[in-house]
Amino acid sequence: MTDSAAPIDVERLSGIDPAAADQQLNDKVGMKLLEATAERVVGTIPVEGNLQPYGLLHGGANAVLAEALGSTVAALNAGPGRAAMGLELSCTHHRAVRAGTVTGVATPLHVGRGTITAEIVLTDDEGRRTCTARLTCVVRDRPPGA
């Protein structure tokens, strides 16, 4: 896992519609995808620019990172001609973060024909767990031409 590696083509990996590629929330929060396999997806967001009024990382930014990583791991496990879409997201915020970078690691907990559930663990620069999230995605056949 290294920042110096070539950028990961998320559109190819997860089937993002090219027409929506330049409108991704991930870009707006400064997310960087560092690693993406069916077994593990890793990404980061900066704390700066993603604060709530008290100067802490916004819980919604945690949710954005968690859903993005969990959805990517689900898409990579969905199989050819299948699409994974978020059904339920749960986030437990354990510790506030005021500066630096938050890193998320998503791993699949359940991979089925109809649903995929991932656990996403977010940590601060010192490796302390800041948030634990669980995302369940529904898996459906892609519509023809999609």
PDB file of N, CA, C and O in Angstrom, residues 25-26 29 31 43-47 49-52 56-71 89-106 119-124 128-135:
ATOM      1  N   LEU A  25     -18.825  12.281  -4.939  1.00  0.00           N
ATOM      2  CA  LEU A  25     -18.664  12.829  -3.595  1.00  0.00           C
ATOM      3  C   LEU A  25     -17.277  12.499  -3.049  1.00  0.00           C
ATOM      4  O   LEU A  25     -16.678  13.303  -2.335  1.00  0.00           O
ATOM      5  N   ASN A  26     -16.759  11.330  -3.409  1.00  0.00           N
ATOM      6  CA  ASN A  26     -15.415  10.929  -2.963  1.00  0.00           C
ATOM      7  C   ASN A  26     -14.381  11.999  -3.294  1.00  0.00           C
ATOM      8  O   ASN A  26     -13.483  12.270  -2.494  1.00  0.00           O
ATOM      9  N   VAL A  29     -14.585  15.154  -0.927  1.00  0.00           N
ATOM     10  CA  VAL A  29     -14.031  15.011   0.426  1.00  0.00           C
ATOM     11  C   VAL A  29     -12.543  14.709   0.396  1.00  0.00           C
ATOM     12  O   VAL A  29     -11.915  14.556   1.445  1.00  0.00           O
ATOM     13  N   MET A  31     -11.004  12.016  -0.997  1.00  0.00           N
ATOM     14  CA  MET A  31     -10.682  10.605  -0.803  1.00  0.00           C
ATOM     15  C   MET A  31      -9.651  10.115  -1.803  1.00  0.00           C
ATOM     16  O   MET A  31      -9.687  10.476  -2.972  1.00  0.00           O
ATOM     17  N   GLY A  43      -8.543   3.206   1.775  1.00  0.00           N
ATOM     18  CA  GLY A  43      -8.563   4.580   1.281  1.00  0.00           C
ATOM     19  C   GLY A  43      -8.405   5.554   2.426  1.00  0.00           C
ATOM     20  O   GLY A  43      -8.484   5.183   3.608  1.00  0.00           O
ATOM     21  N   THR A  44      -8.172   6.818   2.072  1.00  0.00           N
ATOM     22  CA  THR A  44      -7.975   7.868   3.069  1.00  0.00           C
ATOM     23  C   THR A  44      -8.788   9.112   2.719  1.00  0.00           C
ATOM     24  O   THR A  44      -9.167   9.315   1.561  1.00  0.00           O
ATOM     25  N   ILE A  45      -9.029   9.922   3.748  1.00  0.00           N
ATOM     26  CA  ILE A  45      -9.531  11.286   3.554  1.00  0.00           C
ATOM     27  C   ILE A  45      -8.749  12.197   4.489  1.00  0.00           C
ATOM     28  O   ILE A  45      -8.349  11.782   5.575  1.00  0.00           O
ATOM     29  N   PRO A  46      -8.538  13.447   4.072  1.00  0.00           N
ATOM     30  CA  PRO A  46      -7.906  14.407   4.977  1.00  0.00           C
ATOM     31  C   PRO A  46      -8.948  14.929   5.967  1.00  0.00           C
ATOM     32  O   PRO A  46     -10.136  15.023   5.654  1.00  0.00           O
ATOM     33  N   VAL A  47      -8.505  15.255   7.162  1.00  0.00           N
ATOM     34  CA  VAL A  47      -9.404  15.873   8.129  1.00  0.00           C
ATOM     35  C   VAL A  47      -9.686  17.308   7.690  1.00  0.00           C
ATOM     36  O   VAL A  47     -10.831  17.758   7.710  1.00  0.00           O
ATOM     37  N   GLY A  49     -10.754  20.346   5.762  1.00  0.00           N
ATOM     38  CA  GLY A  49     -11.771  20.501   4.728  1.00  0.00           C
ATOM     39  C   GLY A  49     -13.001  19.647   4.972  1.00  0.00           C
ATOM     40  O   GLY A  49     -13.988  19.752   4.248  1.00  0.00           O
ATOM     41  N   ASN A  50     -12.962  18.787   5.997  1.00  0.00           N
ATOM     42  CA  ASN A  50     -14.081  17.886   6.294  1.00  0.00           C
ATOM     43  C   ASN A  50     -14.505  18.004   7.760  1.00  0.00           C
ATOM     44  O   ASN A  50     -14.826  17.016   8.406  1.00  0.00           O
ATOM     45  N   LEU A  51     -14.501  19.239   8.271  1.00  0.00           N
ATOM     46  CA  LEU A  51     -14.777  19.491   9.685  1.00  0.00           C
ATOM     47  C   LEU A  51     -16.240  19.832   9.939  1.00  0.00           C
ATOM     48  O   LEU A  51     -16.933  20.367   9.073  1.00  0.00           O
ATOM     49  N   GLN A  52     -16.677  19.580  11.163  1.00  0.00           N
ATOM     50  CA  GLN A  52     -17.967  20.075  11.648  1.00  0.00           C
ATOM     51  C   GLN A  52     -17.695  21.355  12.441  1.00  0.00           C
ATOM     52  O   GLN A  52     -16.526  21.740  12.587  1.00  0.00           O
ATOM     53  N   LEU A  56     -13.870  19.363  14.598  1.00  0.00           N
ATOM     54  CA  LEU A  56     -13.598  17.927  14.555  1.00  0.00           C
ATOM     55  C   LEU A  56     -13.992  17.377  13.189  1.00  0.00           C
ATOM     56  O   LEU A  56     -14.836  17.955  12.499  1.00  0.00           O
ATOM     57  N   LEU A  57     -13.414  16.237  12.832  1.00  0.00           N
ATOM     58  CA  LEU A  57     -13.832  15.569  11.601  1.00  0.00           C
ATOM     59  C   LEU A  57     -15.332  15.310  11.675  1.00  0.00           C
ATOM     60  O   LEU A  57     -15.839  14.783  12.666  1.00  0.00           O
ATOM     61  N   HIS A  58     -16.037  15.673  10.628  1.00  0.00           N
ATOM     62  CA  HIS A  58     -17.484  15.502  10.568  1.00  0.00           C
ATOM     63  C   HIS A  58     -17.823  14.012  10.500  1.00  0.00           C
ATOM     64  O   HIS A  58     -17.200  13.261   9.748  1.00  0.00           O
ATOM     65  N   GLY A  59     -18.800  13.587  11.294  1.00  0.00           N
ATOM     66  CA  GLY A  59     -19.233  12.196  11.255  1.00  0.00           C
ATOM     67  C   GLY A  59     -19.710  11.778   9.874  1.00  0.00           C
ATOM     68  O   GLY A  59     -19.556  10.618   9.478  1.00  0.00           O
ATOM     69  N   GLY A  60     -20.266  12.724   9.134  1.00  0.00           N
ATOM     70  CA  GLY A  60     -20.700  12.428   7.771  1.00  0.00           C
ATOM     71  C   GLY A  60     -19.532  12.126   6.850  1.00  0.00           C
ATOM     72  O   GLY A  60     -19.657  11.336   5.913  1.00  0.00           O
ATOM     73  N   ALA A  61     -18.380  12.723   7.122  1.00  0.00           N
ATOM     74  CA  ALA A  61     -17.179  12.411   6.338  1.00  0.00           C
ATOM     75  C   ALA A  61     -16.747  10.976   6.612  1.00  0.00           C
ATOM     76  O   ALA A  61     -16.335  10.249   5.696  1.00  0.00           O
ATOM     77  N   ASN A  62     -16.840  10.548   7.884  1.00  0.00           N
ATOM     78  CA  ASN A  62     -16.581   9.144   8.202  1.00  0.00           C
ATOM     79  C   ASN A  62     -17.516   8.250   7.400  1.00  0.00           C
ATOM     80  O   ASN A  62     -17.103   7.229   6.846  1.00  0.00           O
ATOM     81  N   ALA A  63     -18.784   8.616   7.355  1.00  0.00           N
ATOM     82  CA  ALA A  63     -19.786   7.816   6.643  1.00  0.00           C
ATOM     83  C   ALA A  63     -19.504   7.765   5.144  1.00  0.00           C
ATOM     84  O   ALA A  63     -19.648   6.713   4.518  1.00  0.00           O
ATOM     85  N   VAL A  64     -19.075   8.897   4.578  1.00  0.00           N
ATOM     86  CA  VAL A  64     -18.738   8.926   3.150  1.00  0.00           C
ATOM     87  C   VAL A  64     -17.580   7.969   2.864  1.00  0.00           C
ATOM     88  O   VAL A  64     -17.641   7.170   1.920  1.00  0.00           O
ATOM     89  N   LEU A  65     -16.524   8.042   3.675  1.00  0.00           N
ATOM     90  CA  LEU A  65     -15.381   7.155   3.476  1.00  0.00           C
ATOM     91  C   LEU A  65     -15.799   5.694   3.655  1.00  0.00           C
ATOM     92  O   LEU A  65     -15.470   4.837   2.831  1.00  0.00           O
ATOM     93  N   ALA A  66     -16.552   5.412   4.703  1.00  0.00           N
ATOM     94  CA  ALA A  66     -16.980   4.037   4.963  1.00  0.00           C
ATOM     95  C   ALA A  66     -17.831   3.496   3.829  1.00  0.00           C
ATOM     96  O   ALA A  66     -17.613   2.371   3.351  1.00  0.00           O
ATOM     97  N   GLU A  67     -18.798   4.268   3.373  1.00  0.00           N
ATOM     98  CA  GLU A  67     -19.677   3.785   2.298  1.00  0.00           C
ATOM     99  C   GLU A  67     -18.910   3.624   0.998  1.00  0.00           C
ATOM    100  O   GLU A  67     -19.113   2.662   0.259  1.00  0.00           O
ATOM    101  N   ALA A  68     -18.007   4.532   0.705  1.00  0.00           N
ATOM    102  CA  ALA A  68     -17.228   4.425  -0.531  1.00  0.00           C
ATOM    103  C   ALA A  68     -16.364   3.166  -0.528  1.00  0.00           C
ATOM    104  O   ALA A  68     -16.322   2.423  -1.518  1.00  0.00           O
ATOM    105  N   LEU A  69     -15.685   2.906   0.578  1.00  0.00           N
ATOM    106  CA  LEU A  69     -14.819   1.728   0.639  1.00  0.00           C
ATOM    107  C   LEU A  69     -15.633   0.440   0.681  1.00  0.00           C
ATOM    108  O   LEU A  69     -15.307  -0.537   0.000  1.00  0.00           O
ATOM    109  N   GLY A  70     -16.694   0.433   1.485  1.00  0.00           N
ATOM    110  CA  GLY A  70     -17.536  -0.752   1.571  1.00  0.00           C
ATOM    111  C   GLY A  70     -18.243  -1.063   0.266  1.00  0.00           C
ATOM    112  O   GLY A  70     -18.361  -2.228  -0.139  1.00  0.00           O
ATOM    113  N   SER A  71     -18.701  -0.024  -0.432  1.00  0.00           N
ATOM    114  CA  SER A  71     -19.354  -0.228  -1.729  1.00  0.00           C
ATOM    115  C   SER A  71     -18.377  -0.757  -2.762  1.00  0.00           C
ATOM    116  O   SER A  71     -18.740  -1.573  -3.613  1.00  0.00           O
ATOM    117  N   LEU A  89     -26.208   1.487   6.184  1.00  0.00           N
ATOM    118  CA  LEU A  89     -24.910   1.888   6.710  1.00  0.00           C
ATOM    119  C   LEU A  89     -25.063   2.221   8.182  1.00  0.00           C
ATOM    120  O   LEU A  89     -25.962   2.982   8.560  1.00  0.00           O
ATOM    121  N   SER A  90     -24.177   1.667   8.997  1.00  0.00           N
ATOM    122  CA  SER A  90     -24.158   1.957  10.430  1.00  0.00           C
ATOM    123  C   SER A  90     -22.744   2.382  10.803  1.00  0.00           C
ATOM    124  O   SER A  90     -21.783   1.705  10.447  1.00  0.00           O
ATOM    125  N   CYS A  91     -22.634   3.522  11.502  1.00  0.00           N
ATOM    126  CA  CYS A  91     -21.314   4.023  11.918  1.00  0.00           C
ATOM    127  C   CYS A  91     -21.309   4.278  13.422  1.00  0.00           C
ATOM    128  O   CYS A  91     -22.213   4.936  13.936  1.00  0.00           O
ATOM    129  N   THR A  92     -20.294   3.770  14.083  1.00  0.00           N
ATOM    130  CA  THR A  92     -20.074   4.080  15.488  1.00  0.00           C
ATOM    131  C   THR A  92     -18.806   4.915  15.567  1.00  0.00           C
ATOM    132  O   THR A  92     -17.734   4.458  15.170  1.00  0.00           O
ATOM    133  N   HIS A  93     -18.940   6.147  16.039  1.00  0.00           N
ATOM    134  CA  HIS A  93     -17.816   7.077  16.122  1.00  0.00           C
ATOM    135  C   HIS A  93     -17.184   6.932  17.502  1.00  0.00           C
ATOM    136  O   HIS A  93     -17.783   7.292  18.505  1.00  0.00           O
ATOM    137  N   HIS A  94     -15.963   6.419  17.559  1.00  0.00           N
ATOM    138  CA  HIS A  94     -15.306   6.115  18.825  1.00  0.00           C
ATOM    139  C   HIS A  94     -14.468   7.265  19.372  1.00  0.00           C
ATOM    140  O   HIS A  94     -14.345   7.419  20.575  1.00  0.00           O
ATOM    141  N   ARG A  95     -13.843   8.028  18.489  1.00  0.00           N
ATOM    142  CA  ARG A  95     -12.867   9.021  18.926  1.00  0.00           C
ATOM    143  C   ARG A  95     -12.872  10.174  17.930  1.00  0.00           C
ATOM    144  O   ARG A  95     -12.964   9.974  16.734  1.00  0.00           O
ATOM    145  N   ALA A  96     -12.746  11.395  18.456  1.00  0.00           N
ATOM    146  CA  ALA A  96     -12.692  12.581  17.605  1.00  0.00           C
ATOM    147  C   ALA A  96     -11.323  12.697  16.945  1.00  0.00           C
ATOM    148  O   ALA A  96     -10.313  12.270  17.503  1.00  0.00           O
ATOM    149  N   VAL A  97     -11.327  13.293  15.759  1.00  0.00           N
ATOM    150  CA  VAL A  97     -10.076  13.557  15.043  1.00  0.00           C
ATOM    151  C   VAL A  97     -10.070  15.034  14.669  1.00  0.00           C
ATOM    152  O   VAL A  97     -11.038  15.545  14.109  1.00  0.00           O
ATOM    153  N   ARG A  98      -8.965  15.720  14.980  1.00  0.00           N
ATOM    154  CA  ARG A  98      -8.860  17.162  14.722  1.00  0.00           C
ATOM    155  C   ARG A  98      -7.935  17.519  13.561  1.00  0.00           C
ATOM    156  O   ARG A  98      -8.029  18.599  13.014  1.00  0.00           O
ATOM    157  N   ALA A  99      -7.020  16.611  13.208  1.00  0.00           N
ATOM    158  CA  ALA A  99      -6.040  16.926  12.161  1.00  0.00           C
ATOM    159  C   ALA A  99      -5.514  15.631  11.559  1.00  0.00           C
ATOM    160  O   ALA A  99      -5.697  14.544  12.114  1.00  0.00           O
ATOM    161  N   GLY A 100      -4.853  15.791  10.410  1.00  0.00           N
ATOM    162  CA  GLY A 100      -4.198  14.646   9.789  1.00  0.00           C
ATOM    163  C   GLY A 100      -5.064  13.958   8.756  1.00  0.00           C
ATOM    164  O   GLY A 100      -5.834  14.588   8.033  1.00  0.00           O
ATOM    165  N   THR A 101      -4.936  12.658   8.732  1.00  0.00           N
ATOM    166  CA  THR A 101      -5.606  11.829   7.736  1.00  0.00           C
ATOM    167  C   THR A 101      -6.302  10.678   8.435  1.00  0.00           C
ATOM    168  O   THR A 101      -5.798  10.149   9.424  1.00  0.00           O
ATOM    169  N   VAL A 102      -7.455  10.310   7.923  1.00  0.00           N
ATOM    170  CA  VAL A 102      -8.154   9.131   8.414  1.00  0.00           C
ATOM    171  C   VAL A 102      -8.037   8.057   7.332  1.00  0.00           C
ATOM    172  O   VAL A 102      -8.253   8.323   6.151  1.00  0.00           O
ATOM    173  N   THR A 103      -7.661   6.856   7.764  1.00  0.00           N
ATOM    174  CA  THR A 103      -7.516   5.723   6.848  1.00  0.00           C
ATOM    175  C   THR A 103      -8.618   4.719   7.138  1.00  0.00           C
ATOM    176  O   THR A 103      -8.886   4.405   8.298  1.00  0.00           O
ATOM    177  N   GLY A 104      -9.240   4.223   6.081  1.00  0.00           N
ATOM    178  CA  GLY A 104     -10.282   3.217   6.220  1.00  0.00           C
ATOM    179  C   GLY A 104      -9.881   1.923   5.538  1.00  0.00           C
ATOM    180  O   GLY A 104      -9.257   1.952   4.474  1.00  0.00           O
ATOM    181  N   VAL A 105     -10.232   0.805   6.159  1.00  0.00           N
ATOM    182  CA  VAL A 105      -9.988  -0.514   5.591  1.00  0.00           C
ATOM    183  C   VAL A 105     -11.318  -1.259   5.595  1.00  0.00           C
ATOM    184  O   VAL A 105     -11.914  -1.476   6.656  1.00  0.00           O
ATOM    185  N   ALA A 106     -11.770  -1.643   4.405  1.00  0.00           N
ATOM    186  CA  ALA A 106     -13.025  -2.389   4.260  1.00  0.00           C
ATOM    187  C   ALA A 106     -12.714  -3.842   3.933  1.00  0.00           C
ATOM    188  O   ALA A 106     -11.895  -4.121   3.053  1.00  0.00           O
ATOM    189  N   GLU A 119     -17.267  -4.803   6.755  1.00  0.00           N
ATOM    190  CA  GLU A 119     -16.876  -4.037   7.931  1.00  0.00           C
ATOM    191  C   GLU A 119     -15.825  -3.039   7.479  1.00  0.00           C
ATOM    192  O   GLU A 119     -14.915  -3.396   6.725  1.00  0.00           O
ATOM    193  N   ILE A 120     -15.958  -1.811   7.954  1.00  0.00           N
ATOM    194  CA  ILE A 120     -15.008  -0.763   7.615  1.00  0.00           C
ATOM    195  C   ILE A 120     -14.479  -0.179   8.920  1.00  0.00           C
ATOM    196  O   ILE A 120     -15.247   0.292   9.766  1.00  0.00           O
ATOM    197  N   VAL A 121     -13.158  -0.248   9.098  1.00  0.00           N
ATOM    198  CA  VAL A 121     -12.505   0.275  10.297  1.00  0.00           C
ATOM    199  C   VAL A 121     -11.721   1.524   9.895  1.00  0.00           C
ATOM    200  O   VAL A 121     -10.875   1.469   8.985  1.00  0.00           O
ATOM    201  N   LEU A 122     -12.016   2.637  10.559  1.00  0.00           N
ATOM    202  CA  LEU A 122     -11.315   3.898  10.301  1.00  0.00           C
ATOM    203  C   LEU A 122     -10.363   4.166  11.453  1.00  0.00           C
ATOM    204  O   LEU A 122     -10.725   3.972  12.625  1.00  0.00           O
ATOM    205  N   THR A 123      -9.152   4.624  11.112  1.00  0.00           N
ATOM    206  CA  THR A 123      -8.139   4.932  12.122  1.00  0.00           C
ATOM    207  C   THR A 123      -7.500   6.280  11.832  1.00  0.00           C
ATOM    208  O   THR A 123      -7.494   6.752  10.691  1.00  0.00           O
ATOM    209  N   ASP A 124      -6.934   6.885  12.881  1.00  0.00           N
ATOM    210  CA  ASP A 124      -6.230   8.152  12.715  1.00  0.00           C
ATOM    211  C   ASP A 124      -4.763   7.884  12.365  1.00  0.00           C
ATOM    212  O   ASP A 124      -4.355   6.732  12.187  1.00  0.00           O
ATOM    213  N   ARG A 128      -5.092   4.706  15.881  1.00  0.00           N
ATOM    214  CA  ARG A 128      -6.187   4.530  16.844  1.00  0.00           C
ATOM    215  C   ARG A 128      -7.520   4.444  16.089  1.00  0.00           C
ATOM    216  O   ARG A 128      -7.776   5.243  15.189  1.00  0.00           O
ATOM    217  N   ARG A 129      -8.342   3.491  16.470  1.00  0.00           N
ATOM    218  CA  ARG A 129      -9.654   3.335  15.830  1.00  0.00           C
ATOM    219  C   ARG A 129     -10.512   4.549  16.159  1.00  0.00           C
ATOM    220  O   ARG A 129     -10.682   4.903  17.318  1.00  0.00           O
ATOM    221  N   THR A 130     -11.046   5.166  15.114  1.00  0.00           N
ATOM    222  CA  THR A 130     -11.885   6.345  15.289  1.00  0.00           C
ATOM    223  C   THR A 130     -13.341   6.062  14.970  1.00  0.00           C
ATOM    224  O   THR A 130     -14.230   6.748  15.466  1.00  0.00           O
ATOM    225  N   CYS A 131     -13.577   5.057  14.146  1.00  0.00           N
ATOM    226  CA  CYS A 131     -14.936   4.735  13.736  1.00  0.00           C
ATOM    227  C   CYS A 131     -14.974   3.290  13.252  1.00  0.00           C
ATOM    228  O   CYS A 131     -14.031   2.825  12.605  1.00  0.00           O
ATOM    229  N   THR A 132     -16.062   2.609  13.581  1.00  0.00           N
ATOM    230  CA  THR A 132     -16.321   1.283  13.029  1.00  0.00           C
ATOM    231  C   THR A 132     -17.642   1.363  12.292  1.00  0.00           C
ATOM    232  O   THR A 132     -18.634   1.867  12.847  1.00  0.00           O
ATOM    233  N   ALA A 133     -17.646   0.911  11.051  1.00  0.00           N
ATOM    234  CA  ALA A 133     -18.865   0.970  10.246  1.00  0.00           C
ATOM    235  C   ALA A 133     -19.163  -0.404   9.658  1.00  0.00           C
ATOM    236  O   ALA A 133     -18.261  -1.233   9.479  1.00  0.00           O
ATOM    237  N   ARG A 134     -20.429  -0.607   9.374  1.00  0.00           N
ATOM    238  CA  ARG A 134     -20.868  -1.821   8.695  1.00  0.00           C
ATOM    239  C   ARG A 134     -21.803  -1.385   7.574  1.00  0.00           C
ATOM    240  O   ARG A 134     -22.721  -0.601   7.805  1.00  0.00           O
ATOM    241  N   LEU A 135     -21.532  -1.871   6.371  1.00  0.00           N
ATOM    242  CA  LEU A 135     -22.341  -1.536   5.200  1.00  0.00           C
ATOM    243  C   LEU A 135     -22.871  -2.818   4.587  1.00  0.00           C
ATOM    244  O   LEU A 135     -22.107  -3.756   4.341  1.00  0.00           O
TER     245      LEU A 135
END
